[in-house]
Each structure stands twice: as structure tokens, then as C-alpha cells.
Amino acid sequence: MTRETLPQAARGARWPVHNDHCFQRIVLDHVSGGVWYDHIARPAYKNLTADQARAAVGLAERILSGDVDLHALNHQSLVWRGKARAT
């Protein structure tokens, strides 16, 4: 979903991100509760637990359906990474 489906859906949408790696960052950060590579060995797709994988798919589906605020998810991910200020 993060490699093709979400970037395709982002075309023409008012989403804060459009690239696959940005969706991957957001989803994995939220699944792990912080900067994902501080919690999950690389590569993430090989090292996610079954629960983390289900949570990642669920979050990606909620992003696609608009059931979550992608702007807020992106902002929190950037806060965790020290690239944005907490509000």
C-alpha cells in the first residue's frame, strides 16, 4: 500500500506527502511509537512482528479512506524526528 496505492491516491489530493518513502516513514513511526528504526531492525518489512504488520496495514487503510488525519500523523512523525515542533 505504501509503495503504490497511497502515492497514487495522493496525486491530486491535498495530502502533505506524496512519495512512497514518506508514507512508509509515517506508518512505521506510528506503528512503533517513535522513529521506527529505533524500534524495528532494518529492513522493516522483514522484521515487523505479525501485530506490527497488521497495525501498519490497518493504518495505511485508514489513511486511504480518510479516517485519520494524515497531516497530524505526518506532523507527529516529524516531531519524533526533531524536524518539527510539537504543538
PDB file of N, CA, C and O in Angstrom, residues 25-39 76-77 80-81:
ATOM      1  N   ARG A  25       7.537   6.031   6.193  1.00  0.00           N
ATOM      2  CA  ARG A  25       8.010   6.674   7.426  1.00  0.00           C
ATOM      3  C   ARG A  25       6.860   6.910   8.387  1.00  0.00           C
ATOM      4  O   ARG A  25       6.930   6.557   9.567  1.00  0.00           O
ATOM      5  N   ILE A  26       5.798   7.489   7.893  1.00  0.00           N
ATOM      6  CA  ILE A  26       4.658   7.824   8.745  1.00  0.00           C
ATOM      7  C   ILE A  26       4.048   6.567   9.353  1.00  0.00           C
ATOM      8  O   ILE A  26       3.821   6.495  10.562  1.00  0.00           O
ATOM      9  N   VAL A  27       3.777   5.587   8.527  1.00  0.00           N
ATOM     10  CA  VAL A  27       3.134   4.355   9.009  1.00  0.00           C
ATOM     11  C   VAL A  27       4.035   3.640  10.008  1.00  0.00           C
ATOM     12  O   VAL A  27       3.599   3.272  11.101  1.00  0.00           O
ATOM     13  N   LEU A  28       5.293   3.448   9.650  1.00  0.00           N
ATOM     14  CA  LEU A  28       6.190   2.714  10.550  1.00  0.00           C
ATOM     15  C   LEU A  28       6.449   3.478  11.848  1.00  0.00           C
ATOM     16  O   LEU A  28       6.528   2.874  12.918  1.00  0.00           O
ATOM     17  N   ASP A  29       6.584   4.788  11.776  1.00  0.00           N
ATOM     18  CA  ASP A  29       6.773   5.569  13.002  1.00  0.00           C
ATOM     19  C   ASP A  29       5.578   5.404  13.936  1.00  0.00           C
ATOM     20  O   ASP A  29       5.740   5.220  15.142  1.00  0.00           O
ATOM     21  N   HIS A  30       4.383   5.445  13.394  1.00  0.00           N
ATOM     22  CA  HIS A  30       3.199   5.334  14.247  1.00  0.00           C
ATOM     23  C   HIS A  30       2.997   3.918  14.764  1.00  0.00           C
ATOM     24  O   HIS A  30       2.516   3.740  15.888  1.00  0.00           O
ATOM     25  N   VAL A  31       3.373   2.938  14.000  1.00  0.00           N
ATOM     26  CA  VAL A  31       3.290   1.553  14.472  1.00  0.00           C
ATOM     27  C   VAL A  31       4.251   1.332  15.643  1.00  0.00           C
ATOM     28  O   VAL A  31       3.930   0.633  16.598  1.00  0.00           O
ATOM     29  N   SER A  32       5.415   1.969  15.585  1.00  0.00           N
ATOM     30  CA  SER A  32       6.423   1.755  16.619  1.00  0.00           C
ATOM     31  C   SER A  32       6.380   2.807  17.726  1.00  0.00           C
ATOM     32  O   SER A  32       7.061   2.651  18.738  1.00  0.00           O
ATOM     33  N   GLY A  33       5.623   3.870  17.534  1.00  0.00           N
ATOM     34  CA  GLY A  33       5.511   4.900  18.568  1.00  0.00           C
ATOM     35  C   GLY A  33       6.718   5.813  18.655  1.00  0.00           C
ATOM     36  O   GLY A  33       7.008   6.393  19.702  1.00  0.00           O
ATOM     37  N   GLY A  34       7.420   5.965  17.579  1.00  0.00           N
ATOM     38  CA  GLY A  34       8.603   6.825  17.524  1.00  0.00           C
ATOM     39  C   GLY A  34       9.317   6.582  16.210  1.00  0.00           C
ATOM     40  O   GLY A  34       8.752   5.992  15.293  1.00  0.00           O
ATOM     41  N   VAL A  35      10.554   7.024  16.129  1.00  0.00           N
ATOM     42  CA  VAL A  35      11.330   6.811  14.914  1.00  0.00           C
ATOM     43  C   VAL A  35      11.487   5.303  14.722  1.00  0.00           C
ATOM     44  O   VAL A  35      12.090   4.628  15.550  1.00  0.00           O
ATOM     45  N   TRP A  36      10.933   4.785  13.657  1.00  0.00           N
ATOM     46  CA  TRP A  36      10.771   3.334  13.512  1.00  0.00           C
ATOM     47  C   TRP A  36      12.071   2.573  13.628  1.00  0.00           C
ATOM     48  O   TRP A  36      12.117   1.513  14.237  1.00  0.00           O
ATOM     49  N   TYR A  37      13.150   3.087  13.068  1.00  0.00           N
ATOM     50  CA  TYR A  37      14.394   2.311  13.082  1.00  0.00           C
ATOM     51  C   TYR A  37      15.079   2.301  14.442  1.00  0.00           C
ATOM     52  O   TYR A  37      16.055   1.594  14.632  1.00  0.00           O
ATOM     53  N   ASP A  38      14.529   3.050  15.386  1.00  0.00           N
ATOM     54  CA  ASP A  38      14.976   2.925  16.778  1.00  0.00           C
ATOM     55  C   ASP A  38      14.296   1.746  17.465  1.00  0.00           C
ATOM     56  O   ASP A  38      14.694   1.351  18.554  1.00  0.00           O
ATOM     57  N   HIS A  39      13.257   1.192  16.837  1.00  0.00           N
ATOM     58  CA  HIS A  39      12.453   0.131  17.434  1.00  0.00           C
ATOM     59  C   HIS A  39      12.368  -1.142  16.601  1.00  0.00           C
ATOM     60  O   HIS A  39      12.045  -2.203  17.133  1.00  0.00           O
ATOM     61  N   GLN A  76       3.373  14.511  13.619  1.00  0.00           N
ATOM     62  CA  GLN A  76       3.898  13.779  14.765  1.00  0.00           C
ATOM     63  C   GLN A  76       5.157  13.012  14.393  1.00  0.00           C
ATOM     64  O   GLN A  76       6.124  12.969  15.152  1.00  0.00           O
ATOM     65  N   SER A  77       5.177  12.407  13.220  1.00  0.00           N
ATOM     66  CA  SER A  77       6.363  11.701  12.756  1.00  0.00           C
ATOM     67  C   SER A  77       7.556  12.654  12.681  1.00  0.00           C
ATOM     68  O   SER A  77       8.663  12.320  13.112  1.00  0.00           O
ATOM     69  N   TRP A  80       8.821  13.520  16.208  1.00  0.00           N
ATOM     70  CA  TRP A  80       9.660  12.447  16.732  1.00  0.00           C
ATOM     71  C   TRP A  80      11.071  12.503  16.153  1.00  0.00           C
ATOM     72  O   TRP A  80      12.035  12.139  16.806  1.00  0.00           O
ATOM     73  N   ARG A  81      11.190  12.989  14.940  1.00  0.00           N
ATOM     74  CA  ARG A  81      12.477  13.042  14.258  1.00  0.00           C
ATOM     75  C   ARG A  81      13.203  14.373  14.469  1.00  0.00           C
ATOM     76  O   ARG A  81      14.273  14.599  13.908  1.00  0.00           O
TER      77      ARG A  81
END
